[in-house]
Coordinates of C-alpha atoms and ligand atoms in Angstrom, one line a residue:
M5 CA 110.6 86.5 120.2
L6 CA 108.0 88.6 122.1
S7 CA 108.5 91.8 120.1
A8 CA 108.6 89.6 116.9
F9 CA 105.1 88.3 118.1
H10 CA 103.9 92.0 118.9
R11 CA 104.8 93.0 115.4
S12 CA 103.7 90.0 113.3
L13 CA 100.0 89.9 112.2
G14 CA 100.8 86.0 110.7
L15 CA 102.4 84.9 114.4
K16 CA 99.4 86.2 116.1
I17 CA 96.8 84.5 113.7
F18 CA 98.9 80.9 114.2
A19 CA 99.1 81.5 117.8
A20 CA 95.3 82.1 118.1
Q21 CA 94.7 79.0 116.2
M22 CA 97.6 77.0 118.1
V23 CA 95.5 78.1 121.4
I24 CA 92.1 76.8 120.0
I25 CA 93.9 73.5 119.2
V26 CA 95.8 73.1 122.7
V27 CA 92.4 74.0 124.7
G28 CA 90.8 71.4 122.3
V29 CA 93.0 68.9 122.7
V30 CA 93.1 69.5 126.8
V31 CA 89.4 69.2 126.9
L32 CA 89.3 66.0 125.0
A33 CA 92.1 64.4 127.0
S34 CA 90.4 65.4 130.3
A35 CA 87.2 64.2 129.1
T36 CA 88.6 60.9 128.3
E37 CA 90.5 60.7 131.5
L38 CA 87.6 61.7 133.9
V39 CA 84.3 61.0 132.1
A40 CA 85.1 58.1 129.5
P41 CA 86.0 55.3 132.2
S42 CA 83.0 55.4 134.2
V43 CA 80.7 55.6 131.0
F44 CA 83.1 52.6 129.5
E45 CA 82.7 50.5 132.5
H46 CA 79.0 51.0 132.8
H47 CA 78.4 50.1 129.3
M48 CA 81.0 47.3 129.6
A49 CA 79.2 45.9 132.8
E50 CA 75.7 45.8 130.8
M51 CA 77.5 44.0 127.9
E52 CA 78.7 41.4 130.2
D53 CA 75.4 40.7 131.9
M54 CA 74.2 40.3 128.3
M55 CA 77.0 38.4 127.1
G56 CA 77.6 36.1 130.3
T57 CA 74.2 35.0 130.2
M58 CA 74.0 34.6 126.6
M59 CA 77.6 33.0 125.7
G60 CA 78.9 32.3 129.0
M61 CA 81.7 34.9 128.2
S62 CA 83.7 37.3 130.4
T63 CA 85.2 40.5 129.6
D64 CA 89.1 41.1 129.4
T65 CA 90.3 43.8 132.1
S66 CA 92.9 45.0 129.7
L67 CA 90.4 46.2 127.6
D68 CA 89.6 49.4 129.5
T69 CA 93.6 50.2 129.3
N70 CA 93.5 49.5 125.8
F71 CA 90.5 51.8 125.0
R72 CA 92.6 54.7 126.5
V73 CA 95.9 54.3 125.1
A74 CA 93.6 54.0 121.5
V75 CA 92.0 57.7 122.5
R76 CA 95.3 59.0 123.5
E77 CA 97.0 57.9 120.1
A78 CA 93.8 59.2 118.3
L79 CA 93.9 62.4 120.1
G80 CA 97.7 62.5 119.1
F81 CA 97.3 62.2 115.5
A82 CA 94.1 64.7 115.4
A83 CA 96.5 67.1 117.3
G84 CA 99.2 66.8 114.8
A85 CA 96.7 67.0 111.9
A86 CA 95.3 70.3 113.4
V87 CA 98.7 71.7 113.8
V88 CA 99.7 70.9 110.4
A89 CA 96.0 72.8 109.2
A90 CA 97.0 75.6 111.5
I91 CA 100.1 76.1 109.8
V92 CA 98.8 76.0 106.3
V93 CA 95.5 78.0 107.3
S94 CA 98.0 80.7 109.1
I95 CA 100.2 80.8 105.7
F96 CA 97.1 81.3 103.7
V97 CA 95.5 84.0 106.1
T98 CA 99.1 85.9 106.3
R99 CA 99.1 85.9 102.4
Q100 CA 95.6 87.3 102.0
V101 CA 95.4 89.7 105.0
V102 CA 99.1 90.4 106.1
I103 CA 100.7 90.9 102.6
P104 CA 98.1 93.7 101.4
V105 CA 98.2 95.6 104.5
Q106 CA 102.0 95.5 104.6
A107 CA 101.5 96.8 100.6
M108 CA 99.4 99.7 101.9
M109 CA 101.8 100.4 105.1
R110 CA 104.8 100.8 102.4
A111 CA 102.7 102.8 100.0
S112 CA 101.7 105.2 102.9
Q113 CA 105.2 105.5 103.9
R114 CA 106.1 106.3 100.3
I115 CA 103.1 108.8 100.0
A116 CA 104.6 110.5 103.7
A117 CA 107.8 111.0 101.8
G118 CA 106.5 113.0 99.1
H119 CA 105.7 110.2 96.5
Y120 CA 102.1 111.0 95.7
E121 CA 101.8 108.8 92.6
E122 CA 102.2 105.7 95.1
R123 CA 99.3 103.5 94.7
V124 CA 98.5 99.7 96.0
E125 CA 97.4 96.8 93.7
I126 CA 93.8 95.8 93.3
P127 CA 92.4 92.9 91.3
G128 CA 91.3 94.5 88.0
D129 CA 87.8 94.4 86.4
V130 CA 86.1 93.9 89.7
K131 CA 83.0 96.0 91.0
R132 CA 83.6 97.8 94.5
N133 CA 80.6 95.8 96.0
E134 CA 82.3 92.8 94.7
L135 CA 85.7 93.3 96.7
D136 CA 86.5 92.0 100.2
E137 CA 86.9 94.4 103.1
L138 CA 90.8 94.7 102.4
A139 CA 90.2 95.3 98.9
Q140 CA 87.8 97.9 99.4
L141 CA 90.3 99.5 101.7
A142 CA 93.1 99.4 99.5
L143 CA 90.6 101.1 96.6
S144 CA 89.8 103.9 99.5
F145 CA 93.6 104.4 100.1
N146 CA 94.3 104.8 96.1
Q147 CA 91.4 107.4 95.9
M148 CA 92.7 109.2 98.9
A149 CA 96.0 109.0 97.6
A150 CA 94.7 110.4 94.3
Q151 CA 92.9 113.2 95.9
L152 CA 96.3 114.3 97.8
Q153 CA 98.2 114.2 94.6
K154 CA 95.8 116.4 93.1
T155 CA 96.0 118.9 96.0
E156 CA 99.6 118.7 96.1
D157 CA 99.7 119.4 92.4
M158 CA 97.2 122.3 92.7
R159 CA 99.6 123.6 95.4
R160 CA 102.6 123.5 93.3
R161 CA 100.5 125.2 90.5
L162 CA 99.4 127.7 92.7
I163 CA 102.8 128.8 94.1
G164 CA 104.2 128.8 90.5
D165 CA 101.2 130.8 89.1
V166 CA 101.5 133.6 91.9
A167 CA 105.4 133.5 91.5
H168 CA 104.6 134.2 87.7
E169 CA 102.1 137.0 88.7
L170 CA 104.2 138.5 91.1
R171 CA 107.1 138.7 88.8
T172 CA 105.9 141.1 86.0
P173 CA 105.0 144.3 88.3
L174 CA 107.8 143.5 90.5
T175 CA 110.5 143.6 87.5
T176 CA 108.9 146.7 86.2
I177 CA 109.2 148.4 89.5
K178 CA 112.8 147.3 90.1
G179 CA 114.1 148.3 86.9
T180 CA 112.4 151.8 86.8
A181 CA 113.7 152.2 90.3
E182 CA 117.4 151.0 88.9
G183 CA 117.0 153.5 86.0
L184 CA 116.2 156.3 88.2
I185 CA 119.2 155.3 90.5
D186 CA 121.7 155.1 87.6
G187 CA 119.9 158.1 86.1
V188 CA 119.1 156.5 82.9
L189 CA 115.6 157.7 83.8
S190 CA 114.8 161.1 84.8
S191 CA 111.8 161.3 87.7
G192 CA 108.7 162.9 86.5
P193 CA 104.8 162.1 86.4
E194 CA 105.1 159.1 83.9
V195 CA 107.5 157.6 86.1
F196 CA 105.8 157.9 89.3
H197 CA 102.5 156.7 87.2
L198 CA 104.5 153.5 86.2
I199 CA 105.2 152.9 89.7
Y200 CA 101.8 153.5 91.1
R201 CA 100.1 151.6 88.2
E202 CA 102.3 148.4 89.2
S203 CA 101.8 148.7 92.8
D204 CA 98.2 148.9 92.6
R205 CA 98.4 145.8 90.2
L206 CA 100.5 143.9 92.9
Q207 CA 98.1 145.1 95.5
R208 CA 95.0 144.2 93.6
L209 CA 96.6 140.7 93.3
V210 CA 97.3 140.2 96.8
T211 CA 93.5 141.2 97.6
D212 CA 92.2 138.7 95.1
L213 CA 93.9 136.2 96.1
Q214 CA 93.3 136.6 99.6
E215 CA 89.7 136.5 98.6
L216 CA 89.9 133.5 96.4
S217 CA 91.4 131.8 99.3
R218 CA 88.7 132.5 101.7
V219 CA 85.9 131.5 98.9
E220 CA 88.1 128.1 98.3
A221 CA 88.5 127.2 101.8
G222 CA 84.8 128.2 102.5
A223 CA 86.0 130.6 105.0
Y224 CA 82.8 133.1 104.8
V225 CA 79.4 133.0 106.0
L226 CA 76.8 133.6 103.2
E227 CA 73.7 135.9 104.7
R228 CA 71.2 134.5 102.5
Q229 CA 67.7 136.3 102.1
P230 CA 65.3 137.1 99.8
V231 CA 66.9 139.7 97.2
P232 CA 64.6 141.4 94.4
V233 CA 66.2 140.8 91.2
A234 CA 65.8 144.4 89.8
Q235 CA 67.4 145.4 92.8
L236 CA 70.7 143.6 92.4
V237 CA 70.9 144.4 88.5
E238 CA 70.3 148.1 89.3
S239 CA 72.9 148.4 92.3
T240 CA 75.4 147.0 89.5
V241 CA 74.4 149.4 86.8
D242 CA 74.6 152.3 88.8
R243 CA 78.2 151.3 89.8
L244 CA 79.2 150.7 86.3
N245 CA 77.2 153.4 84.3
R246 CA 79.7 156.2 84.2
Q247 CA 82.3 153.6 82.7
F248 CA 80.0 152.6 80.0
E249 CA 79.3 156.2 79.1
E250 CA 82.9 157.0 79.2
K251 CA 83.9 154.1 76.8
G252 CA 81.0 154.8 74.7
V253 CA 79.2 150.9 75.1
S254 CA 75.8 151.0 75.9
L255 CA 74.2 148.8 78.7
N256 CA 70.8 147.5 78.5
V257 CA 68.6 145.7 80.7
S258 CA 66.0 143.3 80.2
I259 CA 64.3 141.8 83.3
L260 CA 61.1 139.4 82.5
P261 CA 57.8 140.9 84.8
D262 CA 56.9 138.8 88.0
L263 CA 60.3 137.4 88.5
P264 CA 60.4 136.2 92.1
S265 CA 63.2 137.5 94.3
V266 CA 66.2 135.3 94.6
M267 CA 67.8 133.5 97.7
A268 CA 71.1 135.3 98.2
D269 CA 73.7 137.1 100.0
E270 CA 73.1 140.5 98.2
D271 CA 76.8 141.7 98.7
R272 CA 78.1 138.5 97.4
I273 CA 75.9 138.1 94.4
G274 CA 76.3 141.8 93.4
Q275 CA 80.1 141.1 93.2
V276 CA 79.5 138.3 90.8
L277 CA 77.4 140.3 88.6
L278 CA 79.6 143.6 89.1
N279 CA 82.6 140.9 87.5
L280 CA 80.9 139.6 84.7
V281 CA 79.4 143.1 83.5
G282 CA 82.7 144.7 84.3
N283 CA 84.2 142.0 81.9
A284 CA 81.8 142.2 79.3
L285 CA 82.5 146.0 79.3
Q286 CA 86.4 145.5 79.4
Y287 CA 86.1 143.1 76.4
T288 CA 84.0 145.0 74.1
S289 CA 85.0 148.0 72.1
A290 CA 83.3 151.3 71.7
G291 CA 79.9 151.3 69.9
G292 CA 79.3 147.8 71.1
T293 CA 76.2 146.5 73.5
V294 CA 75.8 144.7 76.8
T295 CA 72.8 143.5 77.8
I296 CA 71.8 142.1 81.4
R297 CA 68.8 139.6 81.3
A298 CA 67.0 137.9 84.0
S299 CA 64.2 135.1 83.5
K300 CA 62.9 132.3 85.3
T301 CA 63.4 128.4 84.7
R302 CA 61.4 126.2 87.1
Q303 CA 62.9 127.1 90.7
L304 CA 65.6 129.2 89.4
V305 CA 66.2 132.6 88.2
S306 CA 68.5 132.8 85.7
F307 CA 70.7 135.9 85.0
A308 CA 72.6 136.3 81.6
V309 CA 75.4 139.1 80.8
Q310 CA 75.6 139.1 76.9
D311 CA 78.0 141.1 75.2
T312 CA 78.7 142.2 71.4
G313 CA 82.6 142.1 72.3
T314 CA 85.9 139.9 71.4
G315 CA 84.1 136.7 71.9
I316 CA 86.1 133.6 73.0
A317 CA 87.2 130.6 70.9
A318 CA 85.5 127.4 71.9
E319 CA 88.5 125.8 73.1
H320 CA 89.1 128.2 76.0
L321 CA 85.5 128.1 77.3
P322 CA 86.4 125.0 79.3
H323 CA 89.2 126.8 81.3
L324 CA 87.8 130.2 82.1
F325 CA 86.7 129.7 85.8
T326 CA 90.1 128.2 86.6
R327 CA 92.2 130.6 88.5
F328 CA 94.8 132.9 86.5
Y329 CA 93.2 131.5 83.2
R330 CA 93.5 134.2 80.7
V331 CA 92.6 134.1 77.0
D332 CA 94.9 137.2 76.0
K333 CA 97.3 137.7 79.0
S334 CA 98.5 140.7 77.7
R335 CA 95.3 142.5 77.2
S336 CA 93.9 140.8 80.2
R337 CA 96.7 142.4 82.0
A338 CA 96.3 145.8 80.5
G339 CA 93.0 146.0 81.8
G340 CA 94.1 145.1 85.2
G341 CA 92.9 141.4 85.2
N342 CA 94.7 138.8 86.6
G343 CA 92.1 135.6 85.9
I344 CA 90.8 135.3 89.3
G345 CA 87.5 136.9 89.1
L346 CA 85.7 134.2 87.2
T347 CA 87.2 131.5 89.6
I348 CA 85.7 133.4 92.6
A349 CA 82.4 134.0 90.8
R350 CA 81.8 130.2 90.3
H351 CA 82.7 129.7 94.1
L352 CA 80.0 132.2 95.2
V353 CA 77.5 131.1 92.8
E354 CA 78.0 127.3 93.6
A355 CA 77.9 128.2 97.6
H356 CA 74.0 129.6 96.8
G357 CA 73.6 126.4 95.1
G358 CA 73.5 127.7 91.5
S359 CA 75.8 127.4 88.2
I360 CA 77.7 129.4 85.9
R361 CA 78.5 128.8 82.5
A362 CA 80.1 130.9 79.4
E363 CA 79.1 130.7 76.1
S364 CA 80.3 132.4 72.7
A365 CA 80.0 131.5 69.2
G366 CA 83.3 132.5 68.5
A367 CA 86.3 134.9 68.5
G368 CA 84.9 138.2 67.6
L369 CA 81.6 137.3 67.7
G370 CA 80.3 138.2 71.4
S371 CA 80.3 136.2 74.7
T372 CA 77.4 135.4 77.2
F373 CA 77.9 134.6 80.9
T374 CA 74.9 132.8 82.6
F375 CA 74.5 132.0 86.0
T376 CA 71.3 130.7 88.0
L377 CA 70.2 131.0 91.6
P378 CA 67.4 129.5 93.6
A379 CA 64.6 131.8 93.8
S380 CA 63.0 132.7 97.1
S381 CA 59.8 130.7 97.9
E382 CA 58.2 133.7 99.7
Ligands
ADP17 P1 90.4 138.6 84.5 O1 90.4 139.3 85.7 O2 91.6 138.7 83.5 O3 89.3 139.4 83.4 P2 88.7 136.7 84.9 O4 88.2 135.6 85.7 O5 87.5 137.8 85.3 O6 89.7 137.3 84.9 O7 88.3 136.3 83.4 C1 89.1 135.4 82.8 C2 89.4 135.4 81.6 O8 88.3 135.2 80.6 C3 89.8 136.7 81.0 O9 91.2 137.3 81.2 C4 89.5 136.7 79.4 O10 90.3 136.0 78.6 C5 87.9 135.9 79.6 N1 86.6 136.7 79.6 C6 86.3 136.9 80.7 N2 84.9 137.5 80.2 C7 85.0 137.7 79.1 C8 84.3 138.3 78.1 N3 83.1 139.0 78.4 N4 84.6 138.5 76.7 C9 85.9 138.0 76.3 N5 86.4 137.5 77.3 C10 86.3 137.2 78.6

């Protein structure tokens, strides 16, 4: 009985009301017994004086006893009615409070057991500020459940994607090793190069994944300071110039004069620019052009990397910044790409308070990747 009381909110609500009723009844009864007689006698004496002198009437001594009995009976009825009201109110409150709480408890247990799609019911078509506290709690509970479901979906997808990305190079390395063991393949520079390429791809994938998890978790410190725009662009150009020459793609730079410096972590933003210009080179054939532009709009400096390369069909544009997303898997893979670079770039730019976007007039019509950074006030 005691443990049922401990576990039941409904019983506790009922007990709280019973305590109030019992206290009320005891106080009223004591008052009737202790105070009422003297007050009653005082009033009767006054009345006796008045009536006795007026009509020569005398008071009945049993009047006092009758009054007490009447008060006790009235108290008894009142207590009975209060208990019935307490039961009705307890049932009502239990329905309003305990049932939604129990629903949330069941839902949280199912979520803990891995059923992330579980939600609690909320009265439809009501705005948040029109809901009572419990309904608002249920709403927050559902939002938390949705977030958990999203995170779990991402985790599952990530494991699937990573497994998929690892499978191709591993299969190639294993197949080559089997060929060598069985004597189907003869060892030679080609085979060695193949194994080297695939191991290199694996290593790059692991490094990129490590970097991605670091930026996604925000586990890095941005060392932001004013950096001249020209300095950022020049160091990227210096690092990629030779590759542009080798491929026969021209690299142009167009920086508007009097641009302010940007508040940036030079290494991190250098990494973003290198990724965008590297991509532009990879997806542009010989004879094409890549242009890096920088301009200022209000308090932001805008960097654009424009190429005359393969372009991107409109349906792919919204997904480019999603990890492992590649428009043409085999082409990207051949170029050593794993679809992580732009995801990291987006995280880094957003961590600086900027934004990044991709535009393209369509396949074959070139692309432009633009990102913004806050201008330094110095
Ligand atoms: P990857 O390492 O595969 O290049 P990214 O995240 O850098 O990964 O890019 C994702 C995808 O976006 C690429 O696989 C490619 O399909 C597309 N992409 C990126 N930059 C360009 C570009 N300049 N022109 C055409 N497609 C591009």
